[in-house]
GROMACS .gro file of C-alpha atoms in nm:
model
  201
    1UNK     CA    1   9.193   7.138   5.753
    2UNK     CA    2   9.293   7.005   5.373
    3UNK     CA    3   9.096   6.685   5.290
    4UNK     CA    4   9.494   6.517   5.287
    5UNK     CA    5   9.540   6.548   5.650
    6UNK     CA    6   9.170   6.393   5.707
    7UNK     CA    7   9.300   6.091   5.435
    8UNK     CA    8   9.592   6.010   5.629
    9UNK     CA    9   9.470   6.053   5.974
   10UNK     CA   10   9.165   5.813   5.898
   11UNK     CA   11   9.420   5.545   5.645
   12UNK     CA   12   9.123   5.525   5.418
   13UNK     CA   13   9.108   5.714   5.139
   14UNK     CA   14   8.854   5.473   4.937
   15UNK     CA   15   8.635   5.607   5.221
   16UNK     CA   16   8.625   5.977   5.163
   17UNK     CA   17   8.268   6.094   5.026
   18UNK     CA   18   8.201   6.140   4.655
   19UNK     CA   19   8.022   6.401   4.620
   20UNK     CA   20   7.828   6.601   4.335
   21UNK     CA   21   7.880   6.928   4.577
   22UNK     CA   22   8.178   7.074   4.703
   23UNK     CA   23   8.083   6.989   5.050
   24UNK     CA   24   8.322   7.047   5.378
   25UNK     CA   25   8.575   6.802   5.406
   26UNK     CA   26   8.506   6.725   5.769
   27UNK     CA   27   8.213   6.569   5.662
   28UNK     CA   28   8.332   6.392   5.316
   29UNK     CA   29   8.524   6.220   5.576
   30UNK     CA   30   8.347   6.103   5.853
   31UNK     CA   31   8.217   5.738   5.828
   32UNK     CA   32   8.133   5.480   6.088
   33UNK     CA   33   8.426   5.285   6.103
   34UNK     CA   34   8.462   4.939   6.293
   35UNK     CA   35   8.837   4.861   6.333
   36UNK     CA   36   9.020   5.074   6.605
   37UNK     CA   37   9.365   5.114   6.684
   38UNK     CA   38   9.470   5.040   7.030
   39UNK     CA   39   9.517   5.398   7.152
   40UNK     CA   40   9.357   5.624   7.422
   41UNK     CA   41   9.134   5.897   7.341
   42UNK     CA   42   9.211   6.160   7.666
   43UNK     CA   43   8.971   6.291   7.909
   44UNK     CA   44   9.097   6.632   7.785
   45UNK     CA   45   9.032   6.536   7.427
   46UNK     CA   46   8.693   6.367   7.535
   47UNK     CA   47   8.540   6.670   7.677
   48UNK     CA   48   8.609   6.893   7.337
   49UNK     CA   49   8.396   6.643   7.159
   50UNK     CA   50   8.134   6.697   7.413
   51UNK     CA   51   8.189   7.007   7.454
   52UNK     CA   52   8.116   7.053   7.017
   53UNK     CA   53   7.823   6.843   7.095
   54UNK     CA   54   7.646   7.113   7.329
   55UNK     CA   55   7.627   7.349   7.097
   56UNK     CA   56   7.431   7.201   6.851
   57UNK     CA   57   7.072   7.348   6.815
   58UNK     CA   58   6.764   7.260   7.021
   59UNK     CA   59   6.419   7.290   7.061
   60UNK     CA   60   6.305   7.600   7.290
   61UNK     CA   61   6.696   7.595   7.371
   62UNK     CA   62   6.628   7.245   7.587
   63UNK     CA   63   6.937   7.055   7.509
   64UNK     CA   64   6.812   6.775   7.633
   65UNK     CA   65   7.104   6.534   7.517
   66UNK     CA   66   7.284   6.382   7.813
   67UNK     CA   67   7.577   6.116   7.818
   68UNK     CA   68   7.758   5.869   8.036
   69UNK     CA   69   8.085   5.684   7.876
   70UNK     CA   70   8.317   5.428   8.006
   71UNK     CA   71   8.710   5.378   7.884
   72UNK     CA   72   8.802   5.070   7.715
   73UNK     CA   73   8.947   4.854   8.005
   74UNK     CA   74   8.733   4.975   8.284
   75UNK     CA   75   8.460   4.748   8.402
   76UNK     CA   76   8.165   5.030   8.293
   77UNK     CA   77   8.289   4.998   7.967
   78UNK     CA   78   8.245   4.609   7.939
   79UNK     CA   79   7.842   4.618   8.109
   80UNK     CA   80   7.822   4.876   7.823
   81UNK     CA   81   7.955   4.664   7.570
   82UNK     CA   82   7.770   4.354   7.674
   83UNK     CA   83   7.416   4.572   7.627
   84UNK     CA   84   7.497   4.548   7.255
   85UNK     CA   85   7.353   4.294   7.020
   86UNK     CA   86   7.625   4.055   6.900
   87UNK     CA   87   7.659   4.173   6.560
   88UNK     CA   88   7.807   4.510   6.721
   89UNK     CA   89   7.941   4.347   7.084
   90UNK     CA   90   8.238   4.187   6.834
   91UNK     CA   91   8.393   4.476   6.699
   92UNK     CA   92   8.321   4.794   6.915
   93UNK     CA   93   8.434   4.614   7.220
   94UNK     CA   94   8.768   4.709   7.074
   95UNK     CA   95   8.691   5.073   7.073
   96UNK     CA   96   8.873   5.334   7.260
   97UNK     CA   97   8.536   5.443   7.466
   98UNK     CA   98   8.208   5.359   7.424
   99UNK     CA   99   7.913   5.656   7.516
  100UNK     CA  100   7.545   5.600   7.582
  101UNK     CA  101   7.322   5.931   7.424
  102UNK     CA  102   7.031   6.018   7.631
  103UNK     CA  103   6.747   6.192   7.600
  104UNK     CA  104   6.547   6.387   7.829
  105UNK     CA  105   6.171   6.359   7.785
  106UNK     CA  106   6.014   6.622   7.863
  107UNK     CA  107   6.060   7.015   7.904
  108UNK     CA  108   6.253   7.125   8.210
  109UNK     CA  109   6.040   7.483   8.195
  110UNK     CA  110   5.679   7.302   8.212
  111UNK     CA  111   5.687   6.895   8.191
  112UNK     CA  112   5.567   6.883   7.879
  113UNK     CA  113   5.651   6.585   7.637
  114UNK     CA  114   5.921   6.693   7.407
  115UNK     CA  115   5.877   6.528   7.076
  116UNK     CA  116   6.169   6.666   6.935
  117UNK     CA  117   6.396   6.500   7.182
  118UNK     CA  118   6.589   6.230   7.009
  119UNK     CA  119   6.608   6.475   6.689
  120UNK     CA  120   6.787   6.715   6.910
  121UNK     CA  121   7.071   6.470   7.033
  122UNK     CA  122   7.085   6.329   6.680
  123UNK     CA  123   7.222   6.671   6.602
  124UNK     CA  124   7.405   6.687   6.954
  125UNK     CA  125   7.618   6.330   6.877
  126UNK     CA  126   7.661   6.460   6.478
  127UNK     CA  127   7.827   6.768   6.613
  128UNK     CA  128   8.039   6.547   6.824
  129UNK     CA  129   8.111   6.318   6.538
  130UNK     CA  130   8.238   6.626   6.353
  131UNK     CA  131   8.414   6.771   6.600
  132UNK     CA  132   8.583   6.385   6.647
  133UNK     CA  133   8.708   6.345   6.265
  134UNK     CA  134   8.899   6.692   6.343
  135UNK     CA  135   9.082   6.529   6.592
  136UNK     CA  136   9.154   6.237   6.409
  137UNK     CA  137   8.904   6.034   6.584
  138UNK     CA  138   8.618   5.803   6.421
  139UNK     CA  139   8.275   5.716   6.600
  140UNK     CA  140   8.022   5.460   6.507
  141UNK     CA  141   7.666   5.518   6.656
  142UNK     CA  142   7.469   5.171   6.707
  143UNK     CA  143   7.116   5.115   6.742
  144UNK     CA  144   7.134   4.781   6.796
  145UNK     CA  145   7.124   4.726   7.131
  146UNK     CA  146   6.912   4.564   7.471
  147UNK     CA  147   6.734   4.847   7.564
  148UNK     CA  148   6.563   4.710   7.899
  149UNK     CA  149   6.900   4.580   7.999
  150UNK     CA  150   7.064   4.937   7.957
  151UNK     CA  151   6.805   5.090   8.147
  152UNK     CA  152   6.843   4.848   8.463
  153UNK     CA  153   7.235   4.836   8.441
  154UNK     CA  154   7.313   5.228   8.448
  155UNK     CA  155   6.992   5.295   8.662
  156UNK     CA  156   6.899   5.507   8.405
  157UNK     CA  157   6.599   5.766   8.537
  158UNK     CA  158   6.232   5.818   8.408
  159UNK     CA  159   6.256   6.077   8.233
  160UNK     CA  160   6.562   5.966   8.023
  161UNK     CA  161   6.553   5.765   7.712
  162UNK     CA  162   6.832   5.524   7.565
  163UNK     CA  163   6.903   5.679   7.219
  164UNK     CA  164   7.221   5.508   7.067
  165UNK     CA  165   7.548   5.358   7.148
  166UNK     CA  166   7.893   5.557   7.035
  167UNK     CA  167   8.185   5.356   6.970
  168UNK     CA  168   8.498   5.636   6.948
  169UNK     CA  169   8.855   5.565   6.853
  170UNK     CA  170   9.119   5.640   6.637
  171UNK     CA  171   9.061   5.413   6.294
  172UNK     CA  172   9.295   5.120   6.207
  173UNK     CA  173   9.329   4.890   5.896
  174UNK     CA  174   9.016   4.715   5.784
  175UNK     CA  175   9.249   4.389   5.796
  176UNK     CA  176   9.199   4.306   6.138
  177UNK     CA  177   8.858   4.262   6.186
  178UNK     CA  178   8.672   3.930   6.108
  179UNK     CA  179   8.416   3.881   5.777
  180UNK     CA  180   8.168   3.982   5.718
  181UNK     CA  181   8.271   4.309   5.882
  182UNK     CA  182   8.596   4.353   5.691
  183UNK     CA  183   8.406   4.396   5.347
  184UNK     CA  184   8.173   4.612   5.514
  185UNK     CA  185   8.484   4.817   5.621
  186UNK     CA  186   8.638   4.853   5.258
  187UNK     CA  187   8.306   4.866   5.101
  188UNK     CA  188   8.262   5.200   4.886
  189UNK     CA  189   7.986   5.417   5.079
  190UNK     CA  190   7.685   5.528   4.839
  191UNK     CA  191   7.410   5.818   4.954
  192UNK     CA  192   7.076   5.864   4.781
  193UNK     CA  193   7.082   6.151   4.488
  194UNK     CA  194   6.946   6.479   4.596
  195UNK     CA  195   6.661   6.486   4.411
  196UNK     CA  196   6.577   6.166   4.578
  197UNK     CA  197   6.494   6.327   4.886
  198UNK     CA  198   6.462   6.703   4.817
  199UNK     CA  199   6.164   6.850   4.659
  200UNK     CA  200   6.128   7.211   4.533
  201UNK     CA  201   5.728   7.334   4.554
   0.00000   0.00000   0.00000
């Protein structure tokens, strides 16, 4: 896909990644946008993100990501959006859907603790992500959120941990949303230098 169909599906070109590499334009253009137009993501769309997301690599093959969503409008997706802290609660509560990432603790094979866990579905929700800016679509993971209140809303089971919040949609004009998240919106993004966090032995 040509970095101008990414620019004019996302409306933001102040947004697309300068970088010092010729990186892949999928992901020069993904960013965590917070203003979403009002329009549905499909189930059938919905389950290729997911879909992109179970491929991504794993310790000992565990996969150990798992996922429940709700669709804007449905009742699930408001006691989702009310386990948010405020700061996010006042924007992604106009998302399309919102998706809770799990993680399963231990190792189906021999109940052992899996400390790579939540470093596996980091990759699993960045391959969604990906996969989402493909289709046009944004996502926003939060961290911000009432864990203990998540847990007892979605009855969420022992061995399953709350990893982060996903707000999906396709992006709209900065314009809409309320300060101080419109200058976050059309603020220019910044990443640390390479040799900032890369060293050669």
């Amino acid at each position: 896909m040509e970095t101008t169909e990414l620019i004019n599906v996302s409306q933001h070109t102040d947004k697309l990644a300068e970088t010092d590499q010729p990186v892949h334009d999928l992901i020069k253009s993904r960013w965590s946008t917070r203003s979403f137009r009002e329009e549905k993501i499909s189930d059938e769309k919905l389950r290729l993100l997911f879909e992109a997301a179970s491929w991504a690599a794993s310790s000992m093959n565990e996969q150990p990501w798992r996922y429940i969503y709700a669709h804007k409008g449905s009742s699930s997706f408001d006691k989702m959006a009310e386990c948010l802290m405020e700061g996010n609660y006042k924007w992604a509560k106009d998302s399309a859907i919102l998706i809770l990432s799990l993680a399963k603790k231990t190792f189906t094979r021999n109940g052992n603790i899996n400390t790579h866990s939540f470093h596996d579905v980091g990759a699993a929700n960045t391959t969604l992500l990906l996969q989402a800016v493909n289709e046009g679509i944004l996502g926003h993971m939060m961290g911000g959120y009432d864990k203990d209140k998540t847990i007892q809303t979605f009855n969420i089971e022992d061995d399953l941990e709350p990893v982060c919040y996903i707000a999906l949609g396709y992006p709209d004009e900065p314009h809409k949303l309320d300060q101080p998240f419109r200058d976050r919106e059309i603020g220019k993004r910044s990443r640390k230098k390479i040799d900032e966090i890369v060293t050669k032995l």
